[in-house]
Short mmCIF file of C-alpha atoms in Angstrom, two decimals:
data_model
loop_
_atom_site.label_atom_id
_atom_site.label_comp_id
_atom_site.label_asym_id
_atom_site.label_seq_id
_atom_site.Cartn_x
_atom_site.Cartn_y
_atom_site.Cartn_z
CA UNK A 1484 38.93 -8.07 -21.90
CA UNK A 1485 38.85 -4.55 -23.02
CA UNK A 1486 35.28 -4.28 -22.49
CA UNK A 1487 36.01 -4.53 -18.67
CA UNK A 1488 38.90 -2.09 -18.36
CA UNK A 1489 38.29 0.89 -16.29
CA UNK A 1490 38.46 4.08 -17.78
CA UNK A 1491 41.12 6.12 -17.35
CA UNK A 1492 39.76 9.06 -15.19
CA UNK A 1493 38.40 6.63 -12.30
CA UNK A 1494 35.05 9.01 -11.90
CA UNK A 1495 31.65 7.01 -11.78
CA UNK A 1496 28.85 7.89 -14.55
CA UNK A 1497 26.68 10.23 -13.59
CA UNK A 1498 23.24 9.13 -13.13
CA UNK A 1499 20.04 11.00 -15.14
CA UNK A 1500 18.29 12.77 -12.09
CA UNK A 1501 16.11 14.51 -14.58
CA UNK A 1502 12.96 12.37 -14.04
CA UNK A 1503 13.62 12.49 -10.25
CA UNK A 1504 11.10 15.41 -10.21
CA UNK A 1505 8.54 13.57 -12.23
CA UNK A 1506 8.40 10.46 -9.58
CA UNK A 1507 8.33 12.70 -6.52
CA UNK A 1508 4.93 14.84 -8.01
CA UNK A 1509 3.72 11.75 -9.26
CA UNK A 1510 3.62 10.43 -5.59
CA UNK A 1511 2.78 14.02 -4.27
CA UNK A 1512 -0.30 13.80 -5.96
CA UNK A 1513 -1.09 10.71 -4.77
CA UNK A 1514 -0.77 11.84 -1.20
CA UNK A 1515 -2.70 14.79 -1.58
CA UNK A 1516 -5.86 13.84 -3.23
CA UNK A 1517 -6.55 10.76 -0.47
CA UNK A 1518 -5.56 13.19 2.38
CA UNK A 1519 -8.25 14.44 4.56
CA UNK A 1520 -6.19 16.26 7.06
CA UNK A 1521 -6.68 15.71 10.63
CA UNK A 1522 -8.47 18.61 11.89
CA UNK A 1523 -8.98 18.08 15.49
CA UNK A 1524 -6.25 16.42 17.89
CA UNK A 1525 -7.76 14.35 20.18
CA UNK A 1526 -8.18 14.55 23.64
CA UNK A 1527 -9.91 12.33 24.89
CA UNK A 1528 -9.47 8.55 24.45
CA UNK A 1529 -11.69 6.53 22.21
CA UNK A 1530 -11.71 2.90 21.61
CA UNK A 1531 -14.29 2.23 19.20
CA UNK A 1532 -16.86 -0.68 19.99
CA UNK A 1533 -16.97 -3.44 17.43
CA UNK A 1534 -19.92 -4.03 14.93
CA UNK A 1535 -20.58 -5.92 12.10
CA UNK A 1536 -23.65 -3.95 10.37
CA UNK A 1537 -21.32 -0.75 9.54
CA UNK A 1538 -21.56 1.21 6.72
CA UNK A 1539 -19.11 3.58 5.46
CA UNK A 1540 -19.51 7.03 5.60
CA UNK A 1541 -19.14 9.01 2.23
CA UNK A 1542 -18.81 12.45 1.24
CA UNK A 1543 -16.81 13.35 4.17
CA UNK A 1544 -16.81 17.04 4.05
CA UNK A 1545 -20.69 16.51 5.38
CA UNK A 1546 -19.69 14.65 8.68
CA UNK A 1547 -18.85 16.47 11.83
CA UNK A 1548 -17.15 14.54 14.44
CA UNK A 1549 -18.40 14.21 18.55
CA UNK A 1550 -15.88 12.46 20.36
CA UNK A 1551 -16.77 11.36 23.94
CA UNK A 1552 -14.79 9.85 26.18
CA UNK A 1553 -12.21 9.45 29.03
CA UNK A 1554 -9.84 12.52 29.03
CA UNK A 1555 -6.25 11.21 27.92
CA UNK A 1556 -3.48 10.57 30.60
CA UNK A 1557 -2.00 13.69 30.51
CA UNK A 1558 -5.62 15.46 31.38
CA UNK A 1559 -6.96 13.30 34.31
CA UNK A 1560 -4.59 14.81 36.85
CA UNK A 1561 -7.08 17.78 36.41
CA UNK A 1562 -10.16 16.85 34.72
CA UNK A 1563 -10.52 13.31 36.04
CA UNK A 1564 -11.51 10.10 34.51
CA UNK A 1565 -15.27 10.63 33.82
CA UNK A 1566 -16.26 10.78 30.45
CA UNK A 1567 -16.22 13.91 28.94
CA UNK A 1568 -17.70 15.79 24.92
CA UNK A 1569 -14.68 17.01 23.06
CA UNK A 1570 -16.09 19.26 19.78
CA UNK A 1571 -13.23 20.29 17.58
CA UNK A 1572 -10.18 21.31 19.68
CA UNK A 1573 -11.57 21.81 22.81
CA UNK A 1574 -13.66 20.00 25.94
CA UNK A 1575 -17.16 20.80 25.91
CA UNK A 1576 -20.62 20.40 27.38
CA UNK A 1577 -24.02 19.62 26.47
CA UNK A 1578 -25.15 23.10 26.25
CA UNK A 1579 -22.48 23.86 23.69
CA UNK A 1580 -23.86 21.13 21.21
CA UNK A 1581 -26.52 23.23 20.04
CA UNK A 1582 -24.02 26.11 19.19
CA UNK A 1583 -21.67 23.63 17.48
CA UNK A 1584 -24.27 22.16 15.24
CA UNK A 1585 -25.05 25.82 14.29
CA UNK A 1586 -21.03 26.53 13.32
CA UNK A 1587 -21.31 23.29 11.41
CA UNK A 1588 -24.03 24.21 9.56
CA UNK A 1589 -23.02 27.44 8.33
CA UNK A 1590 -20.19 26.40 7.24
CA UNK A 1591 -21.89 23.97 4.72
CA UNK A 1592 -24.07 24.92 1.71
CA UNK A 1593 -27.65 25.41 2.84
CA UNK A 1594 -28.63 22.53 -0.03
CA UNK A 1595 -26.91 20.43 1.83
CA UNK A 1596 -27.34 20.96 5.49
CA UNK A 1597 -30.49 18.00 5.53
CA UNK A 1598 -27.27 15.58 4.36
CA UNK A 1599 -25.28 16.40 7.13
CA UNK A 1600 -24.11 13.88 9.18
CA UNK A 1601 -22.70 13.52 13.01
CA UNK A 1602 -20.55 10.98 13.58
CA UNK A 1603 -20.11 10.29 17.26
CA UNK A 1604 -17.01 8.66 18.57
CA UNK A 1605 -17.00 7.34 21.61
CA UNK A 1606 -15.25 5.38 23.59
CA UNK A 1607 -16.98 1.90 24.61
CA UNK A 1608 -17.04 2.09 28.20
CA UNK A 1609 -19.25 5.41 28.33
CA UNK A 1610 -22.23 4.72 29.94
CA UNK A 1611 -25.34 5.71 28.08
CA UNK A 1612 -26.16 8.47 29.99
CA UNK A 1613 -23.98 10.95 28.55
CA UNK A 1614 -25.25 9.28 24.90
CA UNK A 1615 -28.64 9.92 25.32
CA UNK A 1616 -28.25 13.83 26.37
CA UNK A 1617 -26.20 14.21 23.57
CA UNK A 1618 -28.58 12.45 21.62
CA UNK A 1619 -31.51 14.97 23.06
CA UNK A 1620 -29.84 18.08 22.32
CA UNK A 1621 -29.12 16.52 18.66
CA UNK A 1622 -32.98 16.38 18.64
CA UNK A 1623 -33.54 19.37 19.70
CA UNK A 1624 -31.74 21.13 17.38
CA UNK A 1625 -32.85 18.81 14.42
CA UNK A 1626 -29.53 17.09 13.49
CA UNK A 1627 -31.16 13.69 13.71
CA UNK A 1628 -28.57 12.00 11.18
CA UNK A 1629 -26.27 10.38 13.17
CA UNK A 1630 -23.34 7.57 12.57
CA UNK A 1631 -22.23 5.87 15.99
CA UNK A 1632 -18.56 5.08 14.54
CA UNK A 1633 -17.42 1.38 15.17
CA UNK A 1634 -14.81 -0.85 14.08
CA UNK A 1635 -15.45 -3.89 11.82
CA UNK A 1636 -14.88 -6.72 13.65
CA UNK A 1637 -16.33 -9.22 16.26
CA UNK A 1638 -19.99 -9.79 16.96
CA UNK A 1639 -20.07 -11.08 19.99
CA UNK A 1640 -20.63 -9.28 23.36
CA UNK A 1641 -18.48 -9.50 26.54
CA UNK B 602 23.65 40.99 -32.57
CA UNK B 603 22.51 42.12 -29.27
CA UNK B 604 18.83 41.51 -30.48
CA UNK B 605 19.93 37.85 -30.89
CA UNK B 606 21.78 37.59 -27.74
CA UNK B 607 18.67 38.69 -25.46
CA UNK B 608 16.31 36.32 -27.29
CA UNK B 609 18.47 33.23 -25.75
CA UNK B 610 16.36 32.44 -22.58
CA UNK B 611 18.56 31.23 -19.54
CA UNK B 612 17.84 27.90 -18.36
CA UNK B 613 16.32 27.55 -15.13
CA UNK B 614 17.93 25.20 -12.70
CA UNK B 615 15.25 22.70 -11.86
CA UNK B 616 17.75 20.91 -9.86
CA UNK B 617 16.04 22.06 -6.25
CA UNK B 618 12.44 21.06 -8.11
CA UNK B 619 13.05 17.65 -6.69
CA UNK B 620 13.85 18.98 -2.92
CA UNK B 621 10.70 21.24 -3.03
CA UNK B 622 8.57 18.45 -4.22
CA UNK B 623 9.92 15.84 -1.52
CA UNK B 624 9.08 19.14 1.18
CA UNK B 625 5.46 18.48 -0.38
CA UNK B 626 5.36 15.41 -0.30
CA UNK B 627 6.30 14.60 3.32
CA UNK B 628 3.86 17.35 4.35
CA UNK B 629 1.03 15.19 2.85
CA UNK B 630 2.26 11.82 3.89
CA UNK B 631 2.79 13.37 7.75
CA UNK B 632 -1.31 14.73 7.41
CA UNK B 633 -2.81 11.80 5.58
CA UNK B 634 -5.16 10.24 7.49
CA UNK B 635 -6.01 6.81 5.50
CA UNK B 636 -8.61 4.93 7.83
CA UNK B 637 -12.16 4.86 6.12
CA UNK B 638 -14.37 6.32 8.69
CA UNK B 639 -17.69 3.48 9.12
CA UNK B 640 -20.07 2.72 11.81
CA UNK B 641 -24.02 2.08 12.39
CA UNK B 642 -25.87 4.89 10.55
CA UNK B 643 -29.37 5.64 12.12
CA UNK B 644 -31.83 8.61 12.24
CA UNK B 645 -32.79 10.42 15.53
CA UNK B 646 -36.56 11.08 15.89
CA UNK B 647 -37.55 14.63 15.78
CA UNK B 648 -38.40 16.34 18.85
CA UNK B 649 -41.82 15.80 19.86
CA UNK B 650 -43.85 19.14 19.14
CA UNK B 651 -46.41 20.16 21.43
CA UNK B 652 -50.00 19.81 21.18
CA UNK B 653 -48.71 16.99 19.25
CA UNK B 654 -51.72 14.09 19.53
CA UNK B 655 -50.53 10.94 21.09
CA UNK B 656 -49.54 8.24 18.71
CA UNK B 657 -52.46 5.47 18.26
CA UNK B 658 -51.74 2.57 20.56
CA UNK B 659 -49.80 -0.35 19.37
CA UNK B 660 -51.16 -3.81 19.69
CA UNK B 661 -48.64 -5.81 22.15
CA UNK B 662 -48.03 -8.71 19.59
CA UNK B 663 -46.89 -5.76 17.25
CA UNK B 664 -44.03 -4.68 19.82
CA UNK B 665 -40.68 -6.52 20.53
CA UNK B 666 -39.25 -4.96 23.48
CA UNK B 667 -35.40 -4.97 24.61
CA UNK B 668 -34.99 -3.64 27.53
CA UNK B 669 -30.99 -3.28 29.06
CA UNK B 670 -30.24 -2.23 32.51
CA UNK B 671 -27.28 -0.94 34.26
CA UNK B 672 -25.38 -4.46 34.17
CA UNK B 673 -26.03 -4.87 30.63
CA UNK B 674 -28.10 -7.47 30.94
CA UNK B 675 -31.45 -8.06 29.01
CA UNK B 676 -34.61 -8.63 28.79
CA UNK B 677 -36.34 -9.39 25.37
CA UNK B 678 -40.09 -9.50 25.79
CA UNK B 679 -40.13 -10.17 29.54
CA UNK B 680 -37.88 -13.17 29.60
CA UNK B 681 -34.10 -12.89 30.38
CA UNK B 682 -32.29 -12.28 26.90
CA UNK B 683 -29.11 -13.49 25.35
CA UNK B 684 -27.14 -11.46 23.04
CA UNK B 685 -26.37 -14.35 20.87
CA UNK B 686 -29.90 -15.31 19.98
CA UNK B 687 -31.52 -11.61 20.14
CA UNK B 688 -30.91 -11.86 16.39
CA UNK B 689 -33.08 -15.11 15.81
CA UNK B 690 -35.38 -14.24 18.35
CA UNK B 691 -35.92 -10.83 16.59
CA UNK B 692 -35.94 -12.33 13.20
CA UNK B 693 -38.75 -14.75 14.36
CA UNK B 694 -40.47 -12.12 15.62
CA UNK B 695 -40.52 -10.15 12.54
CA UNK B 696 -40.98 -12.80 10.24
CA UNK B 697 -43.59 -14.06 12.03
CA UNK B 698 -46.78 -13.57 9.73
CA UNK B 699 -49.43 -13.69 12.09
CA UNK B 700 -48.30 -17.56 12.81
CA UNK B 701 -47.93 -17.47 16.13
CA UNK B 702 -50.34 -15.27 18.38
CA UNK B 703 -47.74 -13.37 20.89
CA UNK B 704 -45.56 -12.48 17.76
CA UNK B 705 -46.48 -9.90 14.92
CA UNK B 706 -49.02 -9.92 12.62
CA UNK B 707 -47.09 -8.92 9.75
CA UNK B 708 -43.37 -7.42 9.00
CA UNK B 709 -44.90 -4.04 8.46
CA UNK B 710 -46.54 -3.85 11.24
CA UNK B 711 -43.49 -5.07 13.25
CA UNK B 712 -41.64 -2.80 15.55
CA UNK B 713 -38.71 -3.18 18.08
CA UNK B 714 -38.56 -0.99 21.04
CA UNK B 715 -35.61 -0.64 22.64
CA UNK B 716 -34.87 1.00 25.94
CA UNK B 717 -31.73 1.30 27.72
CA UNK B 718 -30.54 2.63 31.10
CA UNK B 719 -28.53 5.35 31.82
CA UNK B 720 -25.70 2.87 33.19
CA UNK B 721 -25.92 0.47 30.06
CA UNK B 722 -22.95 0.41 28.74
CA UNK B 723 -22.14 2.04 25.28
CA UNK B 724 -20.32 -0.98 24.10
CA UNK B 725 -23.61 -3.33 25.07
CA UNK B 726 -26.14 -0.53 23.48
CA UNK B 727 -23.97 -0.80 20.14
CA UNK B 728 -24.21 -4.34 20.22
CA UNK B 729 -27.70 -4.75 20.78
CA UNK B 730 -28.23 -2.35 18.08
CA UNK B 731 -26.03 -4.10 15.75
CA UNK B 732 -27.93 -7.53 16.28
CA UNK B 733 -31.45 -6.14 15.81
CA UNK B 734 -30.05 -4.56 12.27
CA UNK B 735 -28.32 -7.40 11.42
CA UNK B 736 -31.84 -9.19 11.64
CA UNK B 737 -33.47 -6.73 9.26
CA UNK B 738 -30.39 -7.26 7.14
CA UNK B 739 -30.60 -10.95 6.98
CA UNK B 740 -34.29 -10.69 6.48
CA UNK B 741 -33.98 -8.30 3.62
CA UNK B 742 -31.20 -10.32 2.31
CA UNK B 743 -33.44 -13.45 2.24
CA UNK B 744 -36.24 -11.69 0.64
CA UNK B 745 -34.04 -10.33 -1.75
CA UNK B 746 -32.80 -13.83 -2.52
CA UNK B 747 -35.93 -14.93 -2.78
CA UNK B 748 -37.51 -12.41 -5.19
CA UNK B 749 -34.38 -10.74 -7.42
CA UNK B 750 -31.98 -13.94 -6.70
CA UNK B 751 -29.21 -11.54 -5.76
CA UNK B 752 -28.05 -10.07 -2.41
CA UNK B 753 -29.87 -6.93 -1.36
CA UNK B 754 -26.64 -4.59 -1.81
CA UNK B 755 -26.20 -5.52 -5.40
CA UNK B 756 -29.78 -4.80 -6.32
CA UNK B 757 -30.84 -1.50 -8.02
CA UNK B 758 -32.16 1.08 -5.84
CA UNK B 759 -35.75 0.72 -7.28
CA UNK B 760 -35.84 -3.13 -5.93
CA UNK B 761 -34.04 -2.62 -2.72
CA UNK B 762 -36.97 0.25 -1.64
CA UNK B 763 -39.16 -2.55 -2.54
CA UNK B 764 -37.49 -4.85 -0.10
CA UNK B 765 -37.34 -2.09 2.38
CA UNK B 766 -40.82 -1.70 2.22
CA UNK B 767 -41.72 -5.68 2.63
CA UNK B 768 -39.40 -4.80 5.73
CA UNK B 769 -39.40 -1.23 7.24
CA UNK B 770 -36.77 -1.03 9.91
CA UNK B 771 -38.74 -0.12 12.81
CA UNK B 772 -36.48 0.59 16.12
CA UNK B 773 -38.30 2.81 18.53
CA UNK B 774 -36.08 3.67 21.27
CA UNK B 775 -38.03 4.66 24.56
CA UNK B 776 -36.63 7.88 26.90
CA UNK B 777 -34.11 5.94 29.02
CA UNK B 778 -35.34 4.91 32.34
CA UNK B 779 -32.58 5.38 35.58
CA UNK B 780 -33.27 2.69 37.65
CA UNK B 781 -29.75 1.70 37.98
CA UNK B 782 -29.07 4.99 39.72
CA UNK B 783 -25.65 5.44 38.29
CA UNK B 784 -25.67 8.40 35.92
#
């Protein structure tokens, strides 16, 4: 019976926050070695076309992105709804690839520039057009490693 | 007695460790991106130089052409084509041997030539793309079966060039063509 009685007093134990610390880091560190921090915002839309023969891309800090695509809502008022190159931040055009392949490149090791990778990102409803210009002036500057970024998932065609 | 008295280090108060760590944290969780970034990996052919002698001709059993237009419809060696059985059909094709006389003579020898419009649509170039691998895939899968008795992924890299070899993954993709008109 005694073993139940309250204490006189009233006031709760106090709990051992000591290790508190300990958990949080443990989970900080966690976080911050499988971040890769999003380093462009998008603005243009992409919905990825489905594939089955994907492979993943490693080594990440030797892929630079191309996104093409429709600009998002909030842009068509101005730009319209044709398909448009975003690199990094910004819109951009064909004759800016070159130059952006050239950033990219210098910012890498020179041992490993032949590694490099582009992914491009675009959306599924781009015609090929756009694809193939951008796929040119990847020639012509001699970036011919390219990954066209899809989703796992259905085979079939519409 | 002072000379013990300054020897006694204060304690810190690690009691705000926990809110500067939780600050951290949410800062990484907020920038994580976790998706694994995949997709079809290919290589661009270099530019052309000039003066550059034209390629020897191919023979026209050696050459599997896709063609895709502006609708996204398409045309695998002349007939109407079916996304569905471009895989088998390419497969055949590669596989071939020499057995049949409008098909090629031998895997190495076999190449695909693809050409799109400038209407296709992406989604229909990236699935034409993806069945035409998938046939090399299956083939090198088979041969890998066939030879190591393991899938091709889970051989060493020294067998696996060897497969690749037995079958070089030969898409050619022509200039586009704009007959469609749409740009």
């Amino acid at each position: 019976m005694s073993r139940f009685k309250k204490k006189p007093g009233g006031s709760s134990p106090k709990i051992n926050t000591a290790s508190l610390p300990d958990i949080v880091f443990m989970l900080l560190f966690f976080f911050m070695v499988t971040t890769t921090i999003r380093d462009a915002s998008l603005k243009v839309q992409i919905r990825p076309p489905e594939a089955t023969e994907i492979q993943k891309l490693e080594k990440k800090s030797l892929v630079s992105y191309i996104f093409i695509g429709p600009p998002l809502k909030q842009y068509q008022a101005k730009l319209g709804t044709e398909p448009r190159i975003q690199l990094n931040d910004s819109y951009a055009t064909l004759a800016d690839i070159a130059q952006f392949v050239e950033m990219e490149r210098k910012q890498r090791d020179e041992k490993v520039v032949p590694q490099m990778t582009f992914s491009l990102k675009i959306d599924k409803d781009v015609k090929m057009g756009i694809v193939t210009d951008l796929k040119q002036e990847l020639r012509k500057v001699n970036a011919l490693k390219i990954n066209y970024s899809t989703k796992k998932g259905g085979k079939k065609a519409e | 007695m002072a000379g013990k008295k300054s020897r006694e280090v204060p304690e810190i108060n690690a009691g705000s460790m926990a809110d500067i760590a939780f600050l951290l944290l949410i800062f990484f969780i907020v920038a994580t991106t976790m998706d694994v970034d995949s997709g079809i990996t290919t290589r661009l052919p270099p530019m052309p130089e000039e003066e550059q002698e034209p390629p020897p001709p191919l023979k026209e059993r050696n050459v599997f052409q896709v063609l895709v237009n502006a609708s996204n419809q398409i045309l695998v060696e002349g007939e109407w084509g079916d996304i569905n059985k471009l895989k088998d059909q390419a497969k055949e094709f590669i596989n071939n041997n020499g057995r049949k006389d409008n098909l090629s003579e031998n895997p190495e020898k076999a190449i695909i030539s693809l050409q799109n419009d400038r209407g296709t649509s992406y989604n229909m170039y990236i699935q034409v793309q993806n069945e035409l691998k998938r046939a090399y895939n299956e083939l090198r899968d088979e041969a890998a079966r066939d030879k190591f008795g393991k899938k091709f992924s889970d051989l060493p890299t020294d067998q696996q060039k060897e497969i690749q070899k037995m079958y070089p993954m030969k898409i050619s993709e022509a200039e586009p063509k704009n007959i469609g008109g749409t740009k």
